[in-house]
PDB file of C-alpha atoms and ligand atoms in Angstrom:
ATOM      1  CA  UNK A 250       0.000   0.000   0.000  1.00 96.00           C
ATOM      2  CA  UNK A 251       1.059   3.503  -1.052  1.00 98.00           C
ATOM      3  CA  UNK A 252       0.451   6.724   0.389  1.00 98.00           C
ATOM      4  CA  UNK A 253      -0.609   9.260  -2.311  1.00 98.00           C
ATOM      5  CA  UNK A 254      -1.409  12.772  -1.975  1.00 98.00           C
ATOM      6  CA  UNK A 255      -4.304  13.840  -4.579  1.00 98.00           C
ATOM      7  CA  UNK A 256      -4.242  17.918  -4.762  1.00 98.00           C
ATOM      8  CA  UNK A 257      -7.535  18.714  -6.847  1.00 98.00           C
ATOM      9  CA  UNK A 258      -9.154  16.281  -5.231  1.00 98.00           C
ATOM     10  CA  UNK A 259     -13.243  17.397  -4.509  1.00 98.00           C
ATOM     11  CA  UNK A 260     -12.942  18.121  -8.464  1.00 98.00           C
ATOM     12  CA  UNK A 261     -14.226  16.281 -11.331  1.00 98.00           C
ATOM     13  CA  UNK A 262     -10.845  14.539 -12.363  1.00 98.00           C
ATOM     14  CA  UNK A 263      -9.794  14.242  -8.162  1.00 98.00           C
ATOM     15  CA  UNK A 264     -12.735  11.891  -7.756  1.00 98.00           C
ATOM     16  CA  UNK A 265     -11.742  10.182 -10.692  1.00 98.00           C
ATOM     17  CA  UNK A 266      -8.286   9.526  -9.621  1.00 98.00           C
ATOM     18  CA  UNK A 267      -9.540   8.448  -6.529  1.00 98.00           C
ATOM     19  CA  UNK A 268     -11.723   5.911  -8.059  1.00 97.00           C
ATOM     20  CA  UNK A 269      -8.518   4.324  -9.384  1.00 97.00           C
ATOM     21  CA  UNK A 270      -6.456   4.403  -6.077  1.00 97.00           C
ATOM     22  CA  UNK A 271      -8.708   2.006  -3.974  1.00 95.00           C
ATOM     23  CA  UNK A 272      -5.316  -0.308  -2.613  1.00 94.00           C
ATOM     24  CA  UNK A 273      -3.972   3.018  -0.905  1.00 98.00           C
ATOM     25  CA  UNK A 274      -3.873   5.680   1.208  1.00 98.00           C
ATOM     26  CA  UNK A 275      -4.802   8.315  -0.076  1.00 98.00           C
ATOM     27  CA  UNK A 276      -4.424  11.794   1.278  1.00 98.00           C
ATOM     28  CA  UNK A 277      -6.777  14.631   0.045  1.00 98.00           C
ATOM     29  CA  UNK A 278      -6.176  18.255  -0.669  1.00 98.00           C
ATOM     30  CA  UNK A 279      -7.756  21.228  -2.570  1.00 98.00           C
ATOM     31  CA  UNK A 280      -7.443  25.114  -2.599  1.00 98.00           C
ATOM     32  CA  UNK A 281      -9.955  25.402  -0.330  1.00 98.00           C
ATOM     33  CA  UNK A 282      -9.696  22.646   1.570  1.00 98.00           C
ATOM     34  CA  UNK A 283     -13.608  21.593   1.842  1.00 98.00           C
ATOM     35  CA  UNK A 284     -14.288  18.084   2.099  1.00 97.00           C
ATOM     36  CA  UNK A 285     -10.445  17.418   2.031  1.00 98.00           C
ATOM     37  CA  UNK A 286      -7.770  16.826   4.602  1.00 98.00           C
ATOM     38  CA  UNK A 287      -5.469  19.602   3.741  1.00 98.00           C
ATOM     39  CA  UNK A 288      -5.995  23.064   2.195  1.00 98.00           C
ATOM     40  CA  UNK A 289      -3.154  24.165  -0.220  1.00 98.00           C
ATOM     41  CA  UNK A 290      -2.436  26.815  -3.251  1.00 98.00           C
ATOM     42  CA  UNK A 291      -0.238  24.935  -6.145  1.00 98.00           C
ATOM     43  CA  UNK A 292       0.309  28.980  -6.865  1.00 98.00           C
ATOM     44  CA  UNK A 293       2.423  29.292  -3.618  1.00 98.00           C
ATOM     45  CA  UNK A 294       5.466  27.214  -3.046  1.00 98.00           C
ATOM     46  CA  UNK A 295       5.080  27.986   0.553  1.00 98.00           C
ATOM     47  CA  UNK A 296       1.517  26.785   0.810  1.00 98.00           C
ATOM     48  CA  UNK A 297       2.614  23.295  -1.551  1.00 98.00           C
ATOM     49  CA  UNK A 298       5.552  23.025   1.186  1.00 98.00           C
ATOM     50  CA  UNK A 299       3.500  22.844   4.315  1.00 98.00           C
ATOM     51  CA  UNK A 300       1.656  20.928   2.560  1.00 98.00           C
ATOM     52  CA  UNK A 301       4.121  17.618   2.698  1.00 98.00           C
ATOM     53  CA  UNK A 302       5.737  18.842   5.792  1.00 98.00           C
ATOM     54  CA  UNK A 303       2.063  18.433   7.429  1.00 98.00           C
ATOM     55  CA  UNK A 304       1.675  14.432   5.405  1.00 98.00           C
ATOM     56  CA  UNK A 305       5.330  13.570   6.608  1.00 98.00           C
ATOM     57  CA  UNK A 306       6.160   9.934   4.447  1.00 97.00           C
ATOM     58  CA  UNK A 307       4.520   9.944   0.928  1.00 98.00           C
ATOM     59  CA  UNK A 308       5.244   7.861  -2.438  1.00 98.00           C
ATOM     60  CA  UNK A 309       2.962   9.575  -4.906  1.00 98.00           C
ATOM     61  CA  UNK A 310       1.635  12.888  -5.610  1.00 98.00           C
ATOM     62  CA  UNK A 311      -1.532  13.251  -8.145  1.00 98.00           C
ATOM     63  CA  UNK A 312      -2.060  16.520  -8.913  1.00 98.00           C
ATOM     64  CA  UNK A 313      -5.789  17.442 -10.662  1.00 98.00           C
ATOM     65  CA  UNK A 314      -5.717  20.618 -10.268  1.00 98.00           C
ATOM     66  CA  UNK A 315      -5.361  23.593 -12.924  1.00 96.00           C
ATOM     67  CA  UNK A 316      -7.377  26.683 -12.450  1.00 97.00           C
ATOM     68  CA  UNK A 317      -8.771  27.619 -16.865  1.00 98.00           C
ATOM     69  CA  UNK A 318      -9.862  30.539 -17.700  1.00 98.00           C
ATOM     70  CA  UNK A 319     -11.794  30.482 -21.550  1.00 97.00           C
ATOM     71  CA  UNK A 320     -12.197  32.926 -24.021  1.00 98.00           C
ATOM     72  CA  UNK A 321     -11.348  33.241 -28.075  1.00 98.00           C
ATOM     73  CA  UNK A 322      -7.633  34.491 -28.953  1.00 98.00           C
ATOM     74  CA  UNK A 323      -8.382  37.806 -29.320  1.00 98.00           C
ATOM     75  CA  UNK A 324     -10.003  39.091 -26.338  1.00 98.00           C
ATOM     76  CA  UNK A 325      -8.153  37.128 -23.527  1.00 98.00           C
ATOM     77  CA  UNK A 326      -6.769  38.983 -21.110  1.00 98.00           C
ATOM     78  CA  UNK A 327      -3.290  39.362 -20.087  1.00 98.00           C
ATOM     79  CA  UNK A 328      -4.651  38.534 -16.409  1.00 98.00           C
ATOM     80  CA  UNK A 329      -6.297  35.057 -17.939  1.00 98.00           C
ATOM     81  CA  UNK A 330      -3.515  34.204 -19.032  1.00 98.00           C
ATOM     82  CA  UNK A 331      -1.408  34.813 -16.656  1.00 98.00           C
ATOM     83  CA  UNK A 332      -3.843  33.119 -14.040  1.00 98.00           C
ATOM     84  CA  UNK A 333      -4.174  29.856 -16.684  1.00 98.00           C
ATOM     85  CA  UNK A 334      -0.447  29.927 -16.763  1.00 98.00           C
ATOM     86  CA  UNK A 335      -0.169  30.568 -13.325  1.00 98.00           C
ATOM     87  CA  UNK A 336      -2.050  27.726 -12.105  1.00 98.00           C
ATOM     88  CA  UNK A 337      -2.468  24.576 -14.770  1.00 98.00           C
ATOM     89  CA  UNK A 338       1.714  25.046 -15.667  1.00 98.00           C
ATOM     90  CA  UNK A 339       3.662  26.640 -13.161  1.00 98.00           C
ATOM     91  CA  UNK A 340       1.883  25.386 -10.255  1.00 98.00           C
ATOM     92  CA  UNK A 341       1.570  21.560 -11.193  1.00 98.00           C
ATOM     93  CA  UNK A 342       5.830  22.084 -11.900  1.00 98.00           C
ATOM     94  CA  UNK A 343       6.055  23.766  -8.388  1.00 98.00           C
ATOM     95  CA  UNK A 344       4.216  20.281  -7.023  1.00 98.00           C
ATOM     96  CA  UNK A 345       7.064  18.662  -8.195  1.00 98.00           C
ATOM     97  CA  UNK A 346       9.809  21.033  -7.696  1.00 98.00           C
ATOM     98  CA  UNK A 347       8.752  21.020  -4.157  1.00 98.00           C
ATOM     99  CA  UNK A 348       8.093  17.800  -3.837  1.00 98.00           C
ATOM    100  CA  UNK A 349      11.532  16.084  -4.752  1.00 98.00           C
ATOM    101  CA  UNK A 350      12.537  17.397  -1.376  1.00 98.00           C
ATOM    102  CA  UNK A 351       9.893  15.279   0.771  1.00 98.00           C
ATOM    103  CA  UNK A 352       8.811  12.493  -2.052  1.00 98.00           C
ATOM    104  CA  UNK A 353      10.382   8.732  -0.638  1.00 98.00           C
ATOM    105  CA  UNK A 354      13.035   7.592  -3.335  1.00 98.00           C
ATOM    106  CA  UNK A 355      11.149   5.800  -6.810  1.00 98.00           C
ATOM    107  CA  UNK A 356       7.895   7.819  -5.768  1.00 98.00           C
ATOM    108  CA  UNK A 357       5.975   9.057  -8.213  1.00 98.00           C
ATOM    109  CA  UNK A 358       4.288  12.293  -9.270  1.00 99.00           C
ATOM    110  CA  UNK A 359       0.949  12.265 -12.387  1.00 98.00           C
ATOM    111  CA  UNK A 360       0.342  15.438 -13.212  1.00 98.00           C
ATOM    112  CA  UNK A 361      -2.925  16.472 -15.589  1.00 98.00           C
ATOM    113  CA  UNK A 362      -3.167  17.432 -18.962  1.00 98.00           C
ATOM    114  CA  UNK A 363      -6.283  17.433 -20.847  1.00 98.00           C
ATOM    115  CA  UNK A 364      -7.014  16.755 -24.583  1.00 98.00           C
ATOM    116  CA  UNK A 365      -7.831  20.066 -26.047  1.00 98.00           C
ATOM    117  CA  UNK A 366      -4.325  20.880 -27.250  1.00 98.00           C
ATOM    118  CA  UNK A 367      -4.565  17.234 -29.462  1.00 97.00           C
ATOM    119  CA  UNK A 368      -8.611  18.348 -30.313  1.00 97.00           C
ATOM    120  CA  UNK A 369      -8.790  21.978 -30.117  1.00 97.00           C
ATOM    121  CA  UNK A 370     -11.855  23.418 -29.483  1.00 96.00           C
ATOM    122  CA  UNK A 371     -12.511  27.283 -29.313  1.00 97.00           C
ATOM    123  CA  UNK A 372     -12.721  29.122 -26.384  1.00 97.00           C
ATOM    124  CA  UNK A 373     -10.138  26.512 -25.066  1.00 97.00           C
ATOM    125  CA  UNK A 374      -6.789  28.186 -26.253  1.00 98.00           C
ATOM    126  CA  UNK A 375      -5.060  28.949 -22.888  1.00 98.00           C
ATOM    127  CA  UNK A 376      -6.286  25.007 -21.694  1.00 98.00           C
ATOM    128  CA  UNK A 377      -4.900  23.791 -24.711  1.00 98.00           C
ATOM    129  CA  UNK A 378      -1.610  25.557 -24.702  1.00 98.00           C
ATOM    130  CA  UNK A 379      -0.412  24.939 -20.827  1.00 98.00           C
ATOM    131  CA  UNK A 380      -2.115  21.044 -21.641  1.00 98.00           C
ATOM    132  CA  UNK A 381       0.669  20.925 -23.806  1.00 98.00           C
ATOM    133  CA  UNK A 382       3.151  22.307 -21.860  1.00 98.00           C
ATOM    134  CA  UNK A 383       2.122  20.016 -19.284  1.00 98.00           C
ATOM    135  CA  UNK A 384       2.768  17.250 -21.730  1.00 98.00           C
ATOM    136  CA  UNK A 385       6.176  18.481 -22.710  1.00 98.00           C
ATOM    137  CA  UNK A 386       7.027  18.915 -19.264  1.00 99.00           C
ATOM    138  CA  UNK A 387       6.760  15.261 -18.052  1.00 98.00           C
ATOM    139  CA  UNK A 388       8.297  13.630 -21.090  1.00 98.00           C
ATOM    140  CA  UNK A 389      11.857  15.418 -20.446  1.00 98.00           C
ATOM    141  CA  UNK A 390      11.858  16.552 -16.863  1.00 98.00           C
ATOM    142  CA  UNK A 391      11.584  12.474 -16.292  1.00 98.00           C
ATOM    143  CA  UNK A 392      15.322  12.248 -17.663  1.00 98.00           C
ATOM    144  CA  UNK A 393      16.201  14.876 -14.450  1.00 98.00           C
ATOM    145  CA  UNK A 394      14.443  13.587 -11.929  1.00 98.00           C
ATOM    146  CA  UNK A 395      16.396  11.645  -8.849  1.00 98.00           C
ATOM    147  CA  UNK A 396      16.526   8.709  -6.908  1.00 98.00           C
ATOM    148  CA  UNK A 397      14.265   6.533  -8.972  1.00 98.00           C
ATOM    149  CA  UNK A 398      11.452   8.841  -8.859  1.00 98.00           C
ATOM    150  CA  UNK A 399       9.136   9.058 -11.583  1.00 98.00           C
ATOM    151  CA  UNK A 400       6.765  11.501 -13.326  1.00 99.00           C
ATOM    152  CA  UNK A 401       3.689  11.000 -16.114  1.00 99.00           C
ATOM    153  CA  UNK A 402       0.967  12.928 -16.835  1.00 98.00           C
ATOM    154  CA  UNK A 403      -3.157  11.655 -17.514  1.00 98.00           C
ATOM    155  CA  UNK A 404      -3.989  13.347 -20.572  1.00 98.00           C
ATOM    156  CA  UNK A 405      -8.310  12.909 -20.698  1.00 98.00           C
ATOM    157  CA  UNK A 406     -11.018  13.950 -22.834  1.00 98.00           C
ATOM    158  CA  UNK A 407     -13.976  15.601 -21.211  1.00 97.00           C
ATOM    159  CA  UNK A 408     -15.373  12.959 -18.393  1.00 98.00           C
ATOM    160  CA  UNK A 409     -19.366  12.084 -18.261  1.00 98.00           C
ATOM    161  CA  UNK A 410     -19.091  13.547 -14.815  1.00 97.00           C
ATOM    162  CA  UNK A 411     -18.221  16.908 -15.945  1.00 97.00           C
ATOM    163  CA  UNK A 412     -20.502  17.025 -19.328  1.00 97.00           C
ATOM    164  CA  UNK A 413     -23.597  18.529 -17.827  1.00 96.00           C
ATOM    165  CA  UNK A 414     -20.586  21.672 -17.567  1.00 94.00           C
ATOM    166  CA  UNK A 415     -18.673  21.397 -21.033  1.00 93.00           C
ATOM    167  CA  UNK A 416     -20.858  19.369 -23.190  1.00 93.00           C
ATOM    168  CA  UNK A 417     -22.504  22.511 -24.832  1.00 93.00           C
ATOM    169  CA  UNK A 418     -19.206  23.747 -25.719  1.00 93.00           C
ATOM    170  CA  UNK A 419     -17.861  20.210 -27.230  1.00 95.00           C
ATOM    171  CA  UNK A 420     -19.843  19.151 -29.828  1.00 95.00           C
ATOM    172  CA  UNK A 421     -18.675  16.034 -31.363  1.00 96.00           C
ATOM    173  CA  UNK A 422     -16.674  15.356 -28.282  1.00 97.00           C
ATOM    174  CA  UNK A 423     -17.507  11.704 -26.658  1.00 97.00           C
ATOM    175  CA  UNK A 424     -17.391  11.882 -23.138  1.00 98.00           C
ATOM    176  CA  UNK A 425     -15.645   8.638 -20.785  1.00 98.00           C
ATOM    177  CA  UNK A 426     -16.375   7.608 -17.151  1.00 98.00           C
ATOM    178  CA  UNK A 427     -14.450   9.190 -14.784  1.00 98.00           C
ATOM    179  CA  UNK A 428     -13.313   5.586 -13.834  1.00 98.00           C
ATOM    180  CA  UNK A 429     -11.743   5.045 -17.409  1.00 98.00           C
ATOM    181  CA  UNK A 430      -9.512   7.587 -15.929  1.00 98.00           C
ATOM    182  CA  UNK A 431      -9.018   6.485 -12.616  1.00 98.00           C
ATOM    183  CA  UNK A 432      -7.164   3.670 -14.499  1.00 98.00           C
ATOM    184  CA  UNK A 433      -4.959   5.771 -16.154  1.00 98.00           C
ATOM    185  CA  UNK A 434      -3.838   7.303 -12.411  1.00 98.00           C
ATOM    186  CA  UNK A 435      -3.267   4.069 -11.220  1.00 98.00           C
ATOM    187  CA  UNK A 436      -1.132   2.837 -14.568  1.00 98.00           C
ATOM    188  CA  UNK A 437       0.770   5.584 -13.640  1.00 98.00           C
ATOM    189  CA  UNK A 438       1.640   5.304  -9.522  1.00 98.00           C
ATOM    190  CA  UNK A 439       1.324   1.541  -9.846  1.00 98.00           C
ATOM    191  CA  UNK A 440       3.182   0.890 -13.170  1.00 97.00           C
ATOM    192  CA  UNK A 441       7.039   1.147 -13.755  1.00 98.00           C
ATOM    193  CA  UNK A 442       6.439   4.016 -16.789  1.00 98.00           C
ATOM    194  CA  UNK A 443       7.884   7.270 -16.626  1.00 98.00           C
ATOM    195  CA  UNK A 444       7.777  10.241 -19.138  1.00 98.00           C
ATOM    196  CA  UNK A 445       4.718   9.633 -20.102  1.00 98.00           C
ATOM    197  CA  UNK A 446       1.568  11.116 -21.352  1.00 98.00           C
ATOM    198  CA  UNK A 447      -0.861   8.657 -20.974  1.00 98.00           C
ATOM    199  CA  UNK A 448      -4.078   9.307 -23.071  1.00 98.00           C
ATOM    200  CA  UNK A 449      -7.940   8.594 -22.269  1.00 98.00           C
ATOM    201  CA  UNK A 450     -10.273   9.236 -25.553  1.00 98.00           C
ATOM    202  CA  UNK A 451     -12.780   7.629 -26.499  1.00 94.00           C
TER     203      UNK A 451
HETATM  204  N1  LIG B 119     -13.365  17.728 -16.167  1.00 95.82           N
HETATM  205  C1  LIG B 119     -12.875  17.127 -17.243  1.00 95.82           C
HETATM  206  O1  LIG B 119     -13.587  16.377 -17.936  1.00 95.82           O
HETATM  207  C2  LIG B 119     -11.432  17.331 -17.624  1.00 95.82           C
HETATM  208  C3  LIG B 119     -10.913  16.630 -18.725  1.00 95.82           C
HETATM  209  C4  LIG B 119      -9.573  16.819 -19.069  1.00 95.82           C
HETATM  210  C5  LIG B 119      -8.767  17.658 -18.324  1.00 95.82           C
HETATM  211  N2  LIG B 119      -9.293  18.337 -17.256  1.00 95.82           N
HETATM  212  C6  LIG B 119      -8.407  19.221 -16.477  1.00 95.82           C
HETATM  213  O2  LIG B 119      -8.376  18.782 -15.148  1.00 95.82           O
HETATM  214  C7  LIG B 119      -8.164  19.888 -14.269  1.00 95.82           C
HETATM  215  C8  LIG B 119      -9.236  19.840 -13.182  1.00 95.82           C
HETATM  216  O3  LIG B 119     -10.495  19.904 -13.807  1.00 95.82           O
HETATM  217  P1  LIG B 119     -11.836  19.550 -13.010  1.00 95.82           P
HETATM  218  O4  LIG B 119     -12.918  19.448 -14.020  1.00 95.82           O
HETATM  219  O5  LIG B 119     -11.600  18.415 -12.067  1.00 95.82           O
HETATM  220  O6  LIG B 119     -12.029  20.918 -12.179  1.00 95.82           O
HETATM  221  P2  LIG B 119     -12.926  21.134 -10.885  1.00 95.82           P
HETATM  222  O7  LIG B 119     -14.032  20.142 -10.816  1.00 95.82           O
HETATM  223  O8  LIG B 119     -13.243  22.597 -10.874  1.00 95.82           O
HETATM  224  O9  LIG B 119     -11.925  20.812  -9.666  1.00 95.82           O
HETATM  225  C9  LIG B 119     -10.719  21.522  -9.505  1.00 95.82           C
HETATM  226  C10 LIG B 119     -10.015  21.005  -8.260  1.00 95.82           C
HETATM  227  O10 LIG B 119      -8.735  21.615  -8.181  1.00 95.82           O
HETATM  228  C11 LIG B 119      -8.647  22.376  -6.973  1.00 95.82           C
HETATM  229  N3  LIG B 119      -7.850  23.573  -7.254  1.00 95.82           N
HETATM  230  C12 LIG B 119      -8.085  24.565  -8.124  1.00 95.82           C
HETATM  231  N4  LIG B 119      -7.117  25.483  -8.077  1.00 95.82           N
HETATM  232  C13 LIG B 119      -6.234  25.059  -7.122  1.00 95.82           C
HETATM  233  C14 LIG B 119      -5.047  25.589  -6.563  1.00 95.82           C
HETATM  234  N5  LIG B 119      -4.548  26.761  -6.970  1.00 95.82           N
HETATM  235  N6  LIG B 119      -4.421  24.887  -5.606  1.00 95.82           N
HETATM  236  C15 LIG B 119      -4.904  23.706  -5.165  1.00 95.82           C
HETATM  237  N7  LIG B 119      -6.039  23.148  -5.635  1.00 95.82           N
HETATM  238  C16 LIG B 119      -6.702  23.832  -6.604  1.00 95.82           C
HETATM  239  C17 LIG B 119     -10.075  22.700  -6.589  1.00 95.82           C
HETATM  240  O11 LIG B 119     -10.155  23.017  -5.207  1.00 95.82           O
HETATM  241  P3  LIG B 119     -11.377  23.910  -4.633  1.00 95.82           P
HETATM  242  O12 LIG B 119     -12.649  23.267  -5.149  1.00 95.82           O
HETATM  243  O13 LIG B 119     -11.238  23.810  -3.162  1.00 95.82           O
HETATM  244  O14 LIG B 119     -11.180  25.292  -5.203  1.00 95.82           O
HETATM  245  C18 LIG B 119     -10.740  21.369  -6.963  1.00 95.82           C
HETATM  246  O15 LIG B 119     -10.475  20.393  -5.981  1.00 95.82           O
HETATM  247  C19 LIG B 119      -8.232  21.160 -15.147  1.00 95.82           C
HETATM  248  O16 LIG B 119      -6.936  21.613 -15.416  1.00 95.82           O
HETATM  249  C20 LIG B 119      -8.907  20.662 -16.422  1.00 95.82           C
HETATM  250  O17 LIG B 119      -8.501  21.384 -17.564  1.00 95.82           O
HETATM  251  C21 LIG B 119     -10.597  18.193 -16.893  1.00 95.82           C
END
């Protein structure tokens, strides 16, 4: 048994992890805390290191969190992006860069992604551009990382749970059960692979 930290994880793609995770312990967090065991900001490096000061011994760190702001090209704000940016990029890299000082040695980290910058969609430009970077991130960082530790990212299509939300805005989009990728969390934290984006489309 493994303990894993899940940051994201009262969201749509948190529960879904979780749903793959059922042979460990799992630890919850979220910005706001609710419903969670720990409250953290992926923004603040501070905030992600009291985080695993507070959980002590850990093997695995899912993170499903990335604040997305939407609007077309042309009228997005500096602010969105900076708070898109902010958030889904530099604050799932600050999970990690934090965590290689408290993560046990061949732990794990699965960061998400999301399929928009493979299917664009509009609206969806700052998603699909830090999606990307998220994928790019994973596949070389994975050469840096230390003591056996390894790093993949889930890269999903919209879930059923969430379509009530996005399904207006994705037509021809085919949603999956949020347990389709729960299985691709615990491929990841339970699997040897590392440098990885591992896909979930229908
Ligand atoms: N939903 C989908 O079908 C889908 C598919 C592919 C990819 N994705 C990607 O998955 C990510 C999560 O989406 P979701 O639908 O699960 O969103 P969601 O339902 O709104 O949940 C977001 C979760 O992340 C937490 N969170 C947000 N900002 C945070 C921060 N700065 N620090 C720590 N925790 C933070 C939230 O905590 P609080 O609730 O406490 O604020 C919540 O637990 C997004 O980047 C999205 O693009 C989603």
């Amino acid at each position: 048994m493994k303990t894993i930290i899940v940051i994201g994880a009262s969201g749509n793609i948190g529960k879904a992890a979780i749903k793959g995770l059922g042979k460990h312990k799992v630890i919850t967090a979220s910005r706001s805390g609710k419903g969670c065991d720990y409250q953290v900001d992926i923004t603040d490096k501070t905030s992600i290191a009291a985080l695993y000061k507070a959980v002590g011994k850990f093997d695995a760190v899912i993170s499903a969190a990335g604040h997305c702001e939407y609007a077309p090209f042309e009228s997005m704000t500096d602010d969105q992006w900076q708070a898109t940016i902010q958030s889904k990029l530099v604050g799932q890299m600050n999970v990690v860069k934090v965590g290689l000082d408290h993560i046990e040695n061949g732990g794990s980290f699965t960061l998400i992604s999301g399929i928009l910058n493979i299917k664009p969609m509009p609206l969806a430009i700052a998603d699909a551009t830090t999606s990307g970077a998220i994928d790019t991130f994973v596949k070389c960082v994975a050469f840096e990382l230390p003591r056996g530790i390894r790093i993949n990212a889930v890269n999903p299509t919209v879930i059923e749970e969430a379509w009530e939300m996005y399904g207006e805005m994705m037509p021809g989009y085919q949603p999956v059960p949020g347990a389709l990728v729960g299985k691709a969390f615990e491929r990841s934290v339970d699997s040897f692979i590392t440098g990885q984006v591992i896909f979930v489309d229908a």
